[in-house]
Amino acid sequence: MEEMNKTFIFGHKNPDTDSICSSVVMANLRAKLGENVEAVRLGELNKETQFAFKHFNIEPPRLIDKVQPGSDVIMVDHNEFSQSAEGIENANIKMLVDHHRISDFKTKEPVFCFAEPVGSTGTILYKLYNMNNVDIDKKTASLMLSSIASDTLLFKSPTCTEEDKRIAKKLEEIAGVDINEYGLEMLKAGTDLSDVEEEDLINLDAKEFNVDGIKFVIAQINTVSIDDVLKRQEKIENAMSNKIKEDKLDLFLFTITDILNGDSEFIALGDRTDLVDKSYKLEDNRAFAKGVVSRKKQILPMVTKNID
Amino acid sequence: MEEMNKTFIFGHKNPDTDSICSSVVMANLRAKLGENVEAVRLGELNKETQFAFKHFNIEPPRLIDKVQPGSDVIMVDHNEFSQSAEGIENANIKMLVDHHRISDFKTKEPVFCFAEPVGSTGTILYKLYNMNNVDIDKKTASLMLSSIASDTLLFKSPTCTEEDKRIAKKLEEIAGVDINEYGLEMLKAGTDLSDVEEEDLINLDAKEFNVDGIKFVIAQINTVSIDDVLKRQEKIENAMSNKIKEDKLDLFLFTITDILNGDSEFIALGDRTDLVDKSYKLEDNRAFAKGVVSRKKQILPMVTKNID
């Protein structure tokens, strides 16, 4: 019975650090406002996120696989139902806090929605604490910093705004953490993919899209050495080919992002590799994309532009 | 060329006082932040809104009939594309500020969206001024007060929250206006419908919905005497019957709201009057609904509940 009155707070499937941290940060806020809430997650913690929670000695959220009809939920760091929990269509969405475009989202009643085009959901949650006059404690500040460091790739991503930088400075003081030092450690922890099988590697941070009937996946991994990852190109391509067949994809675009230099290497397979090739000439199924790090701001717009 | 760089700000079609006032209030804010904007409207001003703008000697926004592809727009007091400007699908939506449920809305890029379940969009705009540290001048405060008085029916509507009341108090001080006195004058001005033909009366504030394939309209007018309006019942029913035939409606629900007492009288026609009759027994196509004033919170939920 208690579970029925509890509001579940979660980010997107294939959760990244911003999704996990933001669900905990939002849960801390709602709890301080006297609400019965629990942060949960819709998938496994990646190594970067594991590092962050271990570093600050914070318990990560519990895994759930779906939401029950009529249960109360708060969505953070995503709004598209296709990226959300199974059963989201029949849940009672009470709030949304996000920094993505709005699409494939609706509510039955008027609810609180706050979205801004900033680098991380953590940045918006900082403002929400202020709006509610709730103090940000040290652990909460550490999680917000982790959100910002992760989603902006330490301020290198084109999605990063002056707001993210300004708020990160304030959070550094509260948390007593140097974001450049801690953030680099965290990002590097996320790049240790040596023990991840290629089948899992291509799904670690994969998002599926459907534009004008063209079904494609853009996956992204972070590294400190593109060359190291490219040693596994053959096995990665095999895994991609299997995925394309299984899911009837028109394109699988695997992106290897060099977080130290802020560049990416693409590996593209499928019938519609022309959607990449028009912008970046593919050779041996690969292309180097200088200055490209953001799926949302750079890679997805490139593919959709080439569809038009 | 100048027009191309200008951002148009508008509320919903069949604009009410909150939609018109909020577009001007938002335009004042963006202009103070240095942006090139213009408040516009998607339909005729009703008498209530005319009264408000005349009372405060403010120029109402210009009428437009559609938006050009790629033009920059800010949506206030609505988000559903079906209630917005012709061409909204191909416009560049830069911001949304609203107090309705989110549905049939999407953006191409991440943008600023701020929605809250409060009584009027004016209430949310007050907060937005504060968030941007922009002072609210006397005329802007007068328009915000008009929004709140209109949409909450002077705090009588169930959509009214403590926030609306608290902010109205602050606005009364800035504007130097007694909301109860001014608001009643304004609401009464909106109820003088003696010179409006029945064909127009039923469309003055009509919203169309489509739920589970059932197409229906809920129209609403405000009055200080339900009996006065009922003297025109026969002609109103003729106009409703014509509209049902023309638009192939399953139900036309005409709502006459007594703003002094906070009650309504329904007139219902069409094949699916059972959707009203299940909750309020119809006699001579009419029913009295004690305490019912809100389309959003009471009337629409009643109809959709009876569909299920």
XYZ file of C-alpha atoms in Angstrom:
616
model
C 0.000 0.000 0.000
C 2.805 2.371 0.898
C 4.248 1.800 -2.579
C 1.053 3.150 -4.136
C 1.517 6.576 -2.544
C 5.178 6.784 -3.409
C 6.356 8.788 -6.389
C 9.108 7.183 -8.462
C 11.716 9.465 -9.993
C 13.815 8.298 -12.934
C 15.881 9.325 -15.954
C 16.047 7.598 -19.335
C 16.763 3.992 -20.259
C 20.457 3.190 -20.829
C 21.037 5.698 -18.039
C 24.041 7.989 -18.093
C 25.527 9.878 -15.159
C 23.207 12.894 -15.552
C 20.104 10.665 -15.537
C 21.148 8.754 -12.419
C 22.469 11.757 -10.482
C 19.460 13.901 -11.412
C 16.977 11.305 -10.172
C 18.736 11.226 -6.776
C 19.088 15.037 -6.668
C 15.388 15.477 -7.474
C 14.430 12.832 -4.887
C 16.448 14.719 -2.223
C 14.583 17.925 -3.124
C 11.098 16.385 -3.056
C 11.899 14.616 0.245
C 12.971 17.924 1.780
C 9.638 19.348 0.595
C 7.905 16.563 2.539
C 6.942 14.239 -0.326
C 7.131 10.429 -0.348
C 9.502 9.673 -3.231
C 12.150 7.209 -4.376
C 14.819 7.620 -7.043
C 14.997 4.538 -9.261
C 16.847 3.643 -12.462
C 15.860 2.012 -15.747
C 19.136 0.205 -16.487
C 22.614 -0.776 -15.354
C 25.024 1.828 -13.980
C 27.892 2.526 -16.360
C 31.450 2.677 -15.060
C 31.510 6.464 -14.995
C 28.396 6.612 -12.824
C 29.695 3.806 -10.592
C 32.864 5.828 -10.057
C 30.886 8.952 -9.070
C 28.696 7.194 -6.481
C 31.635 5.266 -5.021
C 33.779 8.423 -4.889
C 31.189 10.305 -2.828
C 30.044 7.203 -0.900
C 26.405 7.567 -2.004
C 23.972 4.676 -2.480
C 22.852 4.491 -6.159
C 19.130 4.110 -6.957
C 17.385 0.743 -7.220
C 16.708 -0.864 -10.636
C 13.096 -1.151 -11.815
C 11.922 -2.627 -15.109
C 8.507 -0.966 -15.514
C 5.952 1.284 -13.844
C 2.504 0.104 -12.773
C -0.630 1.705 -14.295
C -1.655 4.783 -12.345
C 1.532 5.041 -10.317
C 2.939 8.507 -9.662
C 6.188 9.318 -11.438
C 8.549 12.245 -11.984
C 10.604 12.184 -15.197
C 14.055 13.762 -15.206
C 16.622 14.102 -18.013
C 14.221 12.753 -20.660
C 10.666 13.229 -21.853
C 10.200 10.990 -24.909
C 8.060 8.022 -23.890
C 10.133 5.770 -26.181
C 13.158 6.446 -23.929
C 11.224 6.014 -20.687
C 9.995 3.213 -18.473
C 7.768 0.462 -19.814
C 4.209 1.456 -18.901
C 4.876 5.212 -18.876
C 1.769 5.818 -21.042
C -0.461 4.706 -18.178
C 1.493 6.273 -15.337
C 0.498 9.495 -13.635
C 3.273 11.922 -14.609
C 3.522 14.548 -11.868
C 6.543 16.511 -13.017
C 9.153 16.832 -15.731
C 12.631 18.390 -15.490
C 14.712 18.021 -18.640
C 17.159 19.588 -21.076
C 16.207 17.734 -24.256
C 13.802 18.699 -27.029
C 10.168 17.920 -26.191
C 8.678 15.150 -28.316
C 6.498 12.081 -27.853
C 5.476 13.393 -24.408
C 2.102 14.181 -22.934
C 0.303 14.511 -19.625
C -3.336 13.940 -18.711
C -3.496 16.974 -16.420
C -1.585 20.245 -16.167
C 1.694 19.490 -14.351
C 4.977 21.181 -13.487
C 7.327 21.048 -16.507
C 10.667 22.797 -16.534
C 12.995 22.363 -19.503
C 15.920 24.532 -20.556
C 18.488 24.293 -23.327
C 21.460 23.903 -20.960
C 24.226 21.318 -20.750
C 22.823 19.085 -18.022
C 19.668 18.406 -16.040
C 21.798 18.953 -12.936
C 22.081 22.626 -13.900
C 18.288 23.013 -13.995
C 17.889 21.180 -10.696
C 20.256 23.679 -9.072
C 17.802 26.414 -10.087
C 14.868 24.368 -8.847
C 16.448 24.121 -5.387
C 16.778 27.924 -5.418
C 13.200 28.412 -6.616
C 12.025 26.291 -3.688
C 14.420 27.953 -1.212
C 15.936 24.579 -0.318
C 19.605 24.425 0.694
C 21.881 22.200 -1.370
C 23.872 19.850 0.853
C 27.400 18.661 0.092
C 26.441 15.262 -1.360
C 23.698 16.730 -3.522
C 26.158 19.337 -4.837
C 28.631 16.537 -5.665
C 26.001 14.729 -7.717
C 25.016 17.935 -9.554
C 28.708 18.520 -10.364
C 28.961 14.955 -11.678
C 25.935 15.614 -13.932
C 27.505 18.758 -15.363
C 30.999 17.269 -15.804
C 29.577 14.212 -17.552
C 27.013 15.772 -19.888
C 29.214 18.724 -20.932
C 32.361 16.584 -21.167
C 33.974 19.050 -18.749
C 32.593 22.102 -20.591
C 33.883 20.916 -24.015
C 30.501 19.983 -25.504
C 28.691 22.573 -27.684
C 25.645 21.941 -25.466
C 27.522 23.598 -22.590
C 26.274 27.096 -21.690
C 27.498 29.943 -19.490
C 24.828 28.849 -16.981
C 26.469 25.425 -16.619
C 29.851 27.037 -15.976
C 28.490 29.610 -13.525
C 26.532 27.015 -11.545
C 29.436 24.521 -11.573
C 31.583 27.186 -9.841
C 28.998 27.611 -7.080
C 28.682 23.841 -6.697
C 32.474 23.414 -6.440
C 32.382 25.604 -3.340
C 29.502 23.736 -1.710
C 30.928 20.308 -2.530
C 34.554 21.217 -1.826
C 35.466 19.534 -5.105
C 37.686 20.722 -7.994
C 35.514 19.813 -10.986
C 38.386 19.715 -13.473
C 40.380 17.289 -11.383
C 37.463 15.124 -10.198
C 35.624 15.331 -13.535
C 38.604 14.067 -15.540
C 39.002 11.130 -13.143
C 35.301 10.372 -13.502
C 35.294 10.618 -17.314
C 38.410 8.433 -17.515
C 36.799 5.826 -15.244
C 33.980 5.679 -17.774
C 36.366 4.980 -20.634
C 37.777 1.730 -19.286
C 35.910 -0.551 -21.645
C 38.534 -3.284 -21.944
C 36.363 -5.899 -20.230
C 33.163 -4.994 -22.099
C 32.224 -7.384 -24.922
C 31.604 -5.707 -28.291
C 27.928 -6.775 -28.187
C 27.536 -4.730 -25.009
C 29.879 -1.948 -26.080
C 27.618 -0.897 -28.958
C 24.597 -0.767 -26.612
C 26.238 1.018 -23.666
C 24.862 4.414 -24.652
C 22.732 3.757 -27.723
C 19.645 5.759 -28.667
C 17.229 4.723 -31.368
C 15.536 7.234 -33.644
C 12.923 7.076 -36.359
C 12.829 9.978 -38.804
C 10.669 9.897 -41.938
C 10.450 6.123 -41.665
C 14.230 5.701 -41.453
C 15.152 3.701 -38.353
C 18.631 4.302 -37.013
C 20.742 4.042 -33.895
C 23.381 6.511 -32.762
C 25.623 4.934 -30.136
C 28.415 6.765 -28.367
C 31.327 5.765 -26.142
C 33.959 7.961 -24.540
C 37.663 7.182 -24.633
C 41.047 8.736 -24.039
C 42.443 6.896 -27.078
C 40.469 6.412 -30.292
C 43.254 4.165 -31.623
C 42.827 1.750 -28.723
C 39.132 1.340 -29.544
C 39.804 0.995 -33.288
C 41.921 -2.101 -32.594
C 38.529 -3.736 -31.956
C 36.912 -2.395 -35.163
C 36.285 -5.804 -36.749
C 34.501 -7.216 -33.701
C 32.581 -3.966 -33.212
C 31.402 -4.136 -36.840
C 30.268 -7.725 -36.383
C 28.210 -6.720 -33.358
C 26.767 -3.754 -35.289
C 25.839 -5.967 -38.263
C 23.996 -8.375 -35.967
C 22.111 -5.508 -34.338
C 21.159 -4.086 -37.758
C 19.722 -7.460 -38.805
C 17.900 -8.108 -35.516
C 16.312 -4.670 -35.241
C 15.899 -4.032 -39.005
C 17.923 -0.818 -38.796
C 18.694 1.331 -41.825
C 21.801 2.728 -40.154
C 23.957 2.046 -37.107
C 26.287 4.923 -36.312
C 28.868 4.092 -33.644
C 30.660 7.150 -32.280
C 33.980 6.963 -30.446
C 34.530 10.277 -28.679
C 37.995 11.419 -27.573
C 37.158 13.308 -24.365
C 40.626 14.809 -24.012
C 40.664 16.488 -27.423
C 36.950 16.834 -28.072
C 36.867 14.926 -31.396
C 35.094 11.764 -32.568
C 35.588 8.821 -34.910
C 32.493 7.383 -36.612
C 31.933 3.772 -37.603
C 28.854 3.498 -39.827
C 27.105 0.397 -41.180
C 23.742 -0.287 -42.857
C 21.952 0.566 -46.106
C 21.876 4.285 -45.313
C 25.531 5.070 -44.509
C 25.063 7.843 -47.109
C 23.444 9.848 -44.283
C 26.891 10.041 -42.682
C 29.002 9.922 -45.828
C 27.405 13.110 -47.217
C 28.982 15.020 -44.317
C 32.024 12.884 -43.474
C 33.570 10.762 -46.252
C 33.676 7.186 -44.991
C 36.725 5.037 -45.669
C 36.875 1.475 -44.371
C 33.408 2.333 -42.843
C 35.050 5.051 -40.732
C 35.449 8.807 -40.642
C 37.150 11.274 -38.295
C 34.907 14.165 -37.143
C 36.970 17.030 -35.746
C 35.273 18.941 -32.911
C 32.234 16.658 -32.882
C 31.216 15.416 -29.411
C 27.479 15.995 -29.029
C 24.887 13.497 -30.239
C 22.077 15.964 -29.523
C 23.591 19.094 -31.053
C 25.856 17.735 -33.772
C 25.429 14.089 -34.734
C 21.615 13.719 -34.748
C 21.140 17.046 -36.627
C 23.728 15.919 -39.222
C 21.852 12.667 -39.901
C 18.408 14.303 -40.028
C 19.701 17.115 -42.274
C 20.980 14.498 -44.715
C 17.575 12.755 -44.683
C 15.789 15.923 -45.858
C 13.922 41.285 -43.649
C 13.450 42.737 -40.185
C 10.357 40.566 -39.828
C 12.486 37.471 -40.293
C 14.497 38.179 -37.144
C 11.500 39.050 -35.071
C 9.999 36.531 -32.660
C 6.197 36.402 -32.573
C 4.525 35.711 -29.243
C 0.950 34.431 -29.086
C -1.655 32.535 -27.084
C -4.309 30.149 -28.401
C -6.928 30.584 -31.108
C -10.265 31.968 -29.887
C -8.107 34.001 -27.510
C -9.293 34.743 -23.980
C -7.997 37.461 -21.677
C -5.166 35.318 -20.275
C -3.902 34.465 -23.783
C -3.898 38.086 -24.962
C -2.506 39.599 -21.749
C 0.166 36.901 -21.423
C 1.448 37.489 -24.960
C 1.896 41.212 -24.198
C 3.397 40.509 -20.753
C 5.875 38.022 -22.263
C 6.718 40.473 -25.070
C 7.477 43.192 -22.489
C 9.812 40.783 -20.674
C 11.689 39.653 -23.797
C 12.023 43.275 -24.976
C 13.526 44.242 -21.620
C 15.986 41.364 -22.086
C 16.998 42.932 -25.422
C 15.155 40.638 -27.822
C 13.300 41.654 -30.988
C 9.741 40.455 -30.357
C 6.102 41.276 -31.088
C 2.983 40.105 -29.293
C 0.312 39.043 -31.803
C -3.094 37.364 -31.528
C -4.815 34.516 -33.373
C -8.379 35.818 -33.233
C -10.758 38.622 -32.298
C -10.639 40.228 -28.873
C -13.637 39.328 -26.756
C -15.466 42.041 -24.827
C -13.799 41.176 -21.539
C -10.340 41.578 -23.053
C -11.372 44.761 -24.857
C -12.486 46.180 -21.502
C -9.147 45.336 -19.870
C -7.003 46.988 -22.557
C -9.249 50.065 -22.727
C -9.310 50.357 -18.929
C -5.523 50.478 -18.690
C -5.068 52.355 -21.977
C -2.836 49.676 -23.505
C -2.617 48.872 -27.221
C -3.797 45.288 -27.879
C -1.696 43.014 -30.097
C -2.069 42.815 -33.870
C -4.070 39.984 -35.517
C -2.184 37.404 -37.595
C -3.698 34.438 -39.405
C -0.678 32.141 -39.721
C 3.060 31.834 -39.133
C 5.584 31.483 -41.932
C 7.790 28.365 -42.141
C 10.944 28.803 -40.076
C 9.779 31.914 -38.253
C 10.659 32.251 -34.578
C 7.739 32.001 -32.176
C 7.063 31.872 -28.440
C 3.888 30.073 -27.352
C 2.073 31.229 -24.221
C -1.088 29.909 -22.552
C -1.342 26.897 -24.879
C 0.841 24.132 -26.264
C -1.400 21.856 -28.341
C -0.645 22.506 -32.019
C -4.356 22.047 -32.831
C -5.099 25.178 -30.755
C -2.194 27.189 -32.202
C -1.405 29.228 -35.304
C -1.723 27.740 -38.757
C 1.801 26.664 -39.756
C 3.005 26.065 -36.182
C 4.416 22.649 -37.219
C 7.016 24.365 -39.383
C 7.775 27.299 -37.106
C 10.828 27.499 -34.883
C 9.393 27.319 -31.360
C 11.816 29.114 -29.039
C 9.909 29.026 -25.765
C 6.758 27.805 -24.097
C 5.049 29.189 -20.984
C 1.736 27.534 -20.143
C -0.598 26.171 -17.478
C -2.396 23.470 -19.492
C -1.639 19.760 -19.823
C 1.104 19.037 -22.384
C -0.161 17.222 -25.479
C 0.297 17.374 -29.247
C 3.396 19.553 -28.723
C 6.994 19.098 -29.833
C 10.145 21.029 -30.561
C 13.008 20.306 -32.937
C 15.674 21.454 -30.481
C 15.888 21.738 -26.691
C 14.093 24.965 -25.697
C 12.913 26.760 -22.579
C 9.593 25.273 -21.409
C 7.930 26.316 -18.182
C 4.512 24.940 -17.294
C 2.817 24.821 -13.920
C -0.597 23.668 -12.718
C -1.714 27.138 -11.582
C -4.794 29.220 -12.393
C -3.373 31.470 -15.102
C -0.353 31.906 -17.344
C -0.050 35.406 -15.854
C 0.898 33.780 -12.541
C 3.776 31.877 -14.152
C 4.953 34.985 -16.007
C 5.202 36.832 -12.681
C 7.686 34.155 -11.580
C 9.553 34.411 -14.862
C 10.080 38.143 -14.347
C 11.527 37.322 -10.926
C 13.740 34.547 -12.315
C 15.145 37.049 -14.819
C 15.442 39.837 -12.216
C 13.290 42.138 -14.352
C 11.084 44.698 -12.591
C 7.344 44.519 -13.287
C 5.985 47.927 -14.323
C 2.498 49.166 -13.516
C 0.913 48.335 -16.900
C 2.453 44.866 -17.000
C 1.144 44.214 -13.471
C -2.336 45.340 -14.582
C -2.295 42.822 -17.444
C -1.104 40.006 -15.144
C -3.942 40.851 -12.741
C -6.408 40.722 -15.642
C -5.083 37.248 -16.574
C -5.557 35.966 -13.034
C -8.996 37.552 -12.518
C -10.241 36.170 -15.837
C -8.880 32.613 -15.748
C -9.693 31.990 -12.061
C -13.074 33.784 -12.293
C -11.888 35.946 -9.387
C -10.459 32.981 -7.446
C -13.709 30.950 -7.723
C -12.438 28.373 -10.218
C -11.089 25.042 -8.876
C -8.004 25.692 -11.043
C -7.129 28.591 -8.708
C -4.177 27.916 -6.377
C -2.644 29.640 -3.358
C 0.093 30.831 -5.731
C -2.459 32.762 -7.834
C -3.860 34.434 -4.724
C -0.441 35.267 -3.277
C 0.847 36.725 -6.548
C -2.389 38.651 -7.194
C -1.863 40.427 -3.844
C 1.636 41.509 -4.865
C 0.375 42.647 -8.275
C -2.441 44.695 -6.702
C 0.217 46.747 -4.922
C 2.322 47.318 -8.050
C -0.682 48.125 -10.251
C -2.548 50.130 -7.627
C -5.676 48.167 -8.512
C -8.249 46.407 -6.300
C -8.628 43.082 -8.111
C -12.067 42.298 -6.664
C -13.513 45.609 -7.783
C -11.744 45.819 -11.152
C -12.049 42.087 -11.842
C -15.819 42.040 -11.367
C -16.182 45.018 -13.736
C -14.020 43.212 -16.275
C -15.881 39.889 -15.974
C -19.219 41.700 -16.251
C -18.040 43.549 -19.378
C -17.357 40.147 -20.909
C -20.888 38.991 -20.223
C -22.657 41.621 -22.314
C -23.517 39.330 -25.187
C -26.793 40.956 -26.216
C -25.491 42.067 -29.610
C -23.736 38.779 -30.429
C -25.619 36.538 -32.878
C -26.198 32.974 -31.684
C -23.965 31.635 -34.513
C -21.087 33.629 -33.013
C -22.086 33.111 -29.390
C -21.514 29.363 -29.577
C -18.036 29.918 -31.063
C -16.855 32.727 -28.773
C -14.869 30.419 -26.525
C -15.225 26.991 -28.087
C -12.595 24.253 -27.915
C -12.752 21.099 -29.987
C -11.587 17.750 -28.637
C -11.201 14.277 -30.041
C -11.122 11.420 -27.532
C -11.249 7.771 -28.626
C -12.630 8.863 -31.992
C -15.436 10.901 -30.417
C -15.369 14.455 -31.745
C -16.921 17.045 -29.481
C -16.918 20.737 -28.702
C -17.127 22.311 -25.272
C -18.075 25.979 -25.539
C -18.351 28.312 -22.590
C -19.735 31.800 -22.013
C -19.835 33.808 -18.811
C -22.904 35.637 -17.590
C -24.357 37.322 -14.526
C -27.790 35.859 -15.321
C -28.245 32.327 -16.662
C -31.973 33.039 -17.136
C -31.219 35.920 -19.507
C -29.168 33.615 -21.742
C -31.771 30.831 -21.591
C -34.319 33.182 -23.184
C -32.266 32.563 -26.337
C -32.163 28.758 -25.936
C -34.070 27.976 -29.131
C -31.820 30.085 -31.347
C -28.710 28.792 -29.566
C -29.845 25.206 -30.205
C -30.405 25.970 -33.884
C -26.858 27.332 -34.165
C -25.496 24.288 -32.296
C -27.392 21.887 -34.599
C -25.939 23.580 -37.660
C -22.418 23.377 -36.215
C -22.892 19.673 -35.390
C -23.901 18.960 -38.991
C -21.147 21.085 -40.556
C -18.304 19.726 -38.422
C -19.717 16.189 -37.994
C -19.639 16.488 -34.203
C -20.818 13.740 -31.875
C -21.565 16.240 -29.145
C -21.824 19.993 -28.703
C -21.807 21.043 -25.060
C -22.644 24.698 -24.518
C -21.862 25.933 -21.010
C -23.393 29.071 -19.515
C -21.385 29.991 -16.427
C -22.800 32.239 -13.716
C -19.666 34.107 -12.599
C -21.324 35.622 -9.523
C -22.385 32.319 -7.982
C -19.886 29.976 -9.570
C -22.432 27.595 -11.173
C -23.166 26.564 -14.772
C -26.074 25.550 -16.990
C -25.344 23.026 -19.757
C -27.094 22.834 -23.113
C -26.148 19.589 -24.875
C -26.980 18.389 -28.393
C -25.736 15.581 -30.654
C -25.777 11.778 -30.764
C -23.655 11.504 -27.630
C -25.522 13.672 -25.114
C -25.306 10.552 -22.894
C -21.754 11.711 -22.070
C -23.323 14.623 -20.183
C -26.567 12.942 -19.129
C -24.710 10.231 -17.166
C -23.456 12.955 -14.804
C -26.183 15.595 -15.094
C -29.700 14.491 -16.052
C -30.734 16.493 -19.115
C -34.255 17.877 -19.374
C -35.260 19.932 -22.402
C -31.566 19.424 -23.480
C -30.418 21.301 -20.353
C -28.985 20.613 -16.923
C -27.885 22.764 -14.004
C -24.362 21.995 -12.698
C -23.842 23.406 -9.217
C -20.269 24.567 -8.506
C -19.064 23.752 -12.022
C -17.062 26.555 -13.696
C -13.877 25.008 -15.138
C -13.760 23.402 -18.559
C -10.251 22.090 -17.893
C -10.738 20.702 -14.390
C -14.421 19.786 -14.342
C -16.260 19.684 -17.665
C -13.676 18.009 -19.927
C -12.827 15.358 -17.264
C -16.564 14.648 -16.841
C -17.009 13.992 -20.578
C -13.860 11.873 -20.926
C -14.720 9.872 -17.784
C -18.120 9.036 -19.319
C -16.413 7.918 -22.539
C -14.317 5.304 -20.679
